[in-house]
Backbone as numpy.savetxt, mean C-alpha at the origin, in Angstrom:
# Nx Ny Nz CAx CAy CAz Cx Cy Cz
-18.37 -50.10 20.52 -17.70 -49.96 19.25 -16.20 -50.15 19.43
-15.76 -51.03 18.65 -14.15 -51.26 18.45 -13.35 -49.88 17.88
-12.32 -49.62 18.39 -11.39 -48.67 17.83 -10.92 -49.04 16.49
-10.67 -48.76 15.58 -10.09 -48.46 14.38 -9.04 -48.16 13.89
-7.69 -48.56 13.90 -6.61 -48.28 13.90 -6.19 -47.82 12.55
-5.69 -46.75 11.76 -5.19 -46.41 11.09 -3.61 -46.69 10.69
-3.06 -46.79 9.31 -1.67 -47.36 9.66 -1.39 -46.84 8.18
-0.43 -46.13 8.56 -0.04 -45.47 6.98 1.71 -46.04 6.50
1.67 -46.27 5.78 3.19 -46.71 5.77 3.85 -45.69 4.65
4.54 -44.51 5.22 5.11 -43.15 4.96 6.35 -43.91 3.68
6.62 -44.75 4.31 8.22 -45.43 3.22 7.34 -45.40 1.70
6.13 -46.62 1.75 5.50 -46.48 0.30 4.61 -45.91 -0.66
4.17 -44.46 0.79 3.47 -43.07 0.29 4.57 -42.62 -0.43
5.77 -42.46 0.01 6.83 -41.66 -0.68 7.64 -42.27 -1.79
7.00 -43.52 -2.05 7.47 -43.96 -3.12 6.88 -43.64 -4.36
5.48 -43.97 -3.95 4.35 -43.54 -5.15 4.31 -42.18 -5.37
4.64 -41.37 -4.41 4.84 -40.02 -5.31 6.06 -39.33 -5.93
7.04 -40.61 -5.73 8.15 -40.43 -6.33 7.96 -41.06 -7.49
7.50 -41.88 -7.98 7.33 -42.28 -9.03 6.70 -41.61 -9.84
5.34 -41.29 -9.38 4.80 -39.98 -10.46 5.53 -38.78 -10.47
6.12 -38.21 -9.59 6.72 -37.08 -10.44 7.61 -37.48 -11.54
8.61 -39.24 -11.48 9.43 -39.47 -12.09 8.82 -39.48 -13.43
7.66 -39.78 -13.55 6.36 -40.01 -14.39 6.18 -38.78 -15.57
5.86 -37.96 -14.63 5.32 -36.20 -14.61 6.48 -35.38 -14.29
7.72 -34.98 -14.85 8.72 -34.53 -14.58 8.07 -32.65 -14.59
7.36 -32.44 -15.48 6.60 -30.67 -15.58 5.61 -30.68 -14.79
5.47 -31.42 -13.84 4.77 -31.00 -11.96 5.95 -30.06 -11.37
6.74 -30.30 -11.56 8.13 -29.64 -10.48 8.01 -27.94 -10.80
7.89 -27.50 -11.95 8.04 -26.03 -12.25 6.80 -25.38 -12.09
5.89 -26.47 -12.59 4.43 -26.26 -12.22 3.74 -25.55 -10.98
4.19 -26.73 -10.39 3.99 -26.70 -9.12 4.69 -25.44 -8.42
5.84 -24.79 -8.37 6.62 -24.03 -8.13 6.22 -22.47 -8.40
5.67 -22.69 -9.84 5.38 -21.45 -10.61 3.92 -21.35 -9.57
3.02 -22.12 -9.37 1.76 -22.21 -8.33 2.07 -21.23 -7.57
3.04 -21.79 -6.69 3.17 -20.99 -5.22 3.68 -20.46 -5.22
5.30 -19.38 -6.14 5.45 -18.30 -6.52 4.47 -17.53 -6.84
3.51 -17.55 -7.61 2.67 -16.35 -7.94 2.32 -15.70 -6.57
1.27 -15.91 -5.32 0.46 -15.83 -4.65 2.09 -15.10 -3.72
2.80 -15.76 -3.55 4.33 -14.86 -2.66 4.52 -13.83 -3.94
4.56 -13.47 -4.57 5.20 -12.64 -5.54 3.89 -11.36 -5.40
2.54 -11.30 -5.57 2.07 -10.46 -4.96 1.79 -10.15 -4.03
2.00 -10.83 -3.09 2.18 -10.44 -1.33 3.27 -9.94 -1.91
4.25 -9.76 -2.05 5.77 -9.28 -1.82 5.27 -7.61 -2.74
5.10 -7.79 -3.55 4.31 -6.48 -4.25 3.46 -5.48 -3.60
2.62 -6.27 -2.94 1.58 -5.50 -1.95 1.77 -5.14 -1.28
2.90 -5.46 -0.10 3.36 -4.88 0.81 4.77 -3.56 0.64
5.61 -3.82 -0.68 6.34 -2.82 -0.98 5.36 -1.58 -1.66
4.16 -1.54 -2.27 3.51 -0.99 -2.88 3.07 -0.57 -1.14
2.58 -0.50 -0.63 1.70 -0.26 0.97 2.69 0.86 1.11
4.07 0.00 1.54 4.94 1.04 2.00 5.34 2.13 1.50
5.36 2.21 -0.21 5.39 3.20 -1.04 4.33 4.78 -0.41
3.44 4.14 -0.39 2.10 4.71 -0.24 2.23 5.29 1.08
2.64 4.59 2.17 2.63 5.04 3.56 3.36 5.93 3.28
4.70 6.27 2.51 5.65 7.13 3.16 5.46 8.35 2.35
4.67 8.13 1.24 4.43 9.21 0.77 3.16 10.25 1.37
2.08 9.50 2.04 1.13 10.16 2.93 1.96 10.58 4.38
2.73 10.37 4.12 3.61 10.71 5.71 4.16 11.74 5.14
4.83 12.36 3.86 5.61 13.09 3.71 4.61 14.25 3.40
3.50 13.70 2.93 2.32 14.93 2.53 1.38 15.45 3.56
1.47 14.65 4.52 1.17 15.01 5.76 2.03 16.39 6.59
3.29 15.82 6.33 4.23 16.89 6.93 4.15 18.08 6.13
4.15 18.16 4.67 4.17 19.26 4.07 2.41 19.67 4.46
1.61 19.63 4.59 0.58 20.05 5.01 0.46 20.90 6.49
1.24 19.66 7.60 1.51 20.38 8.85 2.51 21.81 8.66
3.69 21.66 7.35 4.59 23.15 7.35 3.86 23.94 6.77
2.95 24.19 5.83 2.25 25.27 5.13 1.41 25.61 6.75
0.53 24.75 7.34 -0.35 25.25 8.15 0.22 26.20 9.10
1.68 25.95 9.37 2.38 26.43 10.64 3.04 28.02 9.99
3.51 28.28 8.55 3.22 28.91 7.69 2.27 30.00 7.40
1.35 29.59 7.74 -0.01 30.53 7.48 0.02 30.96 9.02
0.24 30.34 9.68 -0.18 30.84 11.43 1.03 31.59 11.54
2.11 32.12 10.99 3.32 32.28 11.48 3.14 33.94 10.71
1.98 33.71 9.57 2.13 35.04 8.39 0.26 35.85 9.20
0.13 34.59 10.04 -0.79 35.70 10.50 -0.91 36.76 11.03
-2.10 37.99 10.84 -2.14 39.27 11.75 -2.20 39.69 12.98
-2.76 38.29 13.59 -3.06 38.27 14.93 -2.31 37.27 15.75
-1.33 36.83 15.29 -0.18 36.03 15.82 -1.10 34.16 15.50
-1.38 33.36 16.20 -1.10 32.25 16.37 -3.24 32.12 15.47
-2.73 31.23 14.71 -4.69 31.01 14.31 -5.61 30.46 15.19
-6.29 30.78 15.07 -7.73 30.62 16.08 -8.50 28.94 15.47
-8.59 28.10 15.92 -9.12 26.61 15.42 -10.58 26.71 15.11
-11.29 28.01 16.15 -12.75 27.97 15.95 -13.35 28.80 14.76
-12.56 29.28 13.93 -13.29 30.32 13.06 -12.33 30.52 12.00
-12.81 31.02 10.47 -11.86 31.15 9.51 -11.68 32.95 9.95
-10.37 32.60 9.23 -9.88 34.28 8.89 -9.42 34.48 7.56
-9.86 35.49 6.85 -9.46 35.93 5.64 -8.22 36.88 5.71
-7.46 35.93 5.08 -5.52 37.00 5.04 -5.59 38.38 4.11
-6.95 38.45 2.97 -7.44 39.67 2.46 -8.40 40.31 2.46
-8.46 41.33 3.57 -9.66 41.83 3.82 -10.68 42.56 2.75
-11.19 41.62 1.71 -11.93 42.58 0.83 -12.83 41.60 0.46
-13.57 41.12 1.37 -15.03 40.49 1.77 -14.77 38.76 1.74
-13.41 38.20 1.46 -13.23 37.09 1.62 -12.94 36.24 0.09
-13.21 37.53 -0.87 -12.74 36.78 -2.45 -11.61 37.25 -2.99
-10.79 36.09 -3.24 -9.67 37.12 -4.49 -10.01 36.63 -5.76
-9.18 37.79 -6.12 -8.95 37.84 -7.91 -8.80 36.46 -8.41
-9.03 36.05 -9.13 -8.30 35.04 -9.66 -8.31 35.32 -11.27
-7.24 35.10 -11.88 -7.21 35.41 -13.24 -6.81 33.99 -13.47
-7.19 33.64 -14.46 -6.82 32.07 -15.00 -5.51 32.52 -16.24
-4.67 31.78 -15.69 -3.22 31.73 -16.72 -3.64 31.16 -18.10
-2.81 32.13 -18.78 -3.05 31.67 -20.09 -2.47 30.10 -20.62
-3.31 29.54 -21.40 -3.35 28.66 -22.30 -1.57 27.99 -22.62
-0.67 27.29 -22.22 0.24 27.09 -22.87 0.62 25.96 -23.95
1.52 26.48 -24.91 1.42 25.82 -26.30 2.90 24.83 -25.91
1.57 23.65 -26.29 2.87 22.18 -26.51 3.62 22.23 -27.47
């Protein structure tokens, strides 16, 4: 089998598509507005991510200070990981009264 030589001539590819856009002048914004969208929510998605990360980072930490908190107000000094402890010894329930109703 003979080889096949391919031969593109780039000078009068770039003519013919210069001509149609000259043609089609609302390809240019078109086209533009295309591939803006798809960058415009990547760019969203990733400031939205980071939103999100830093706020699970900050609720994380306030979680780690209450815990350190409770171990610090404990009776027996430092909490035990294997077992709960009740901070009111009166079988493990409190009161709870539900707050009244407030008027908008």
């Amino acid at each position: 089998m003979a080889k096949k030589t391919v031969t593109v001539d780039f000078a009068k590819l770039a003519n013919q598509r210069a001509e149609f856009v000259k043609e089609n002048p609302w390809l240019i914004p078109a086209g533009l507005a295309i591939q803006m969208i798809p960058l415009a929510l990547l760019i969203h998605g990733h400031v939205k991510t980071n939103i999100y990360k830093k706020k699970l980072q900050i609720e994380r930490e306030k979680t780690k200070q209450l815990e350190l908190q409770l171990q610090s107000g404990h009776p027996h000094g430092r909490g035990h990981g294997h077992h709960r402890h009740h901070y009111q010894h009166d079988g493990g329930y409190r009161n709870f009264e539900p707050a009244a109703p407030k008027q908008l």
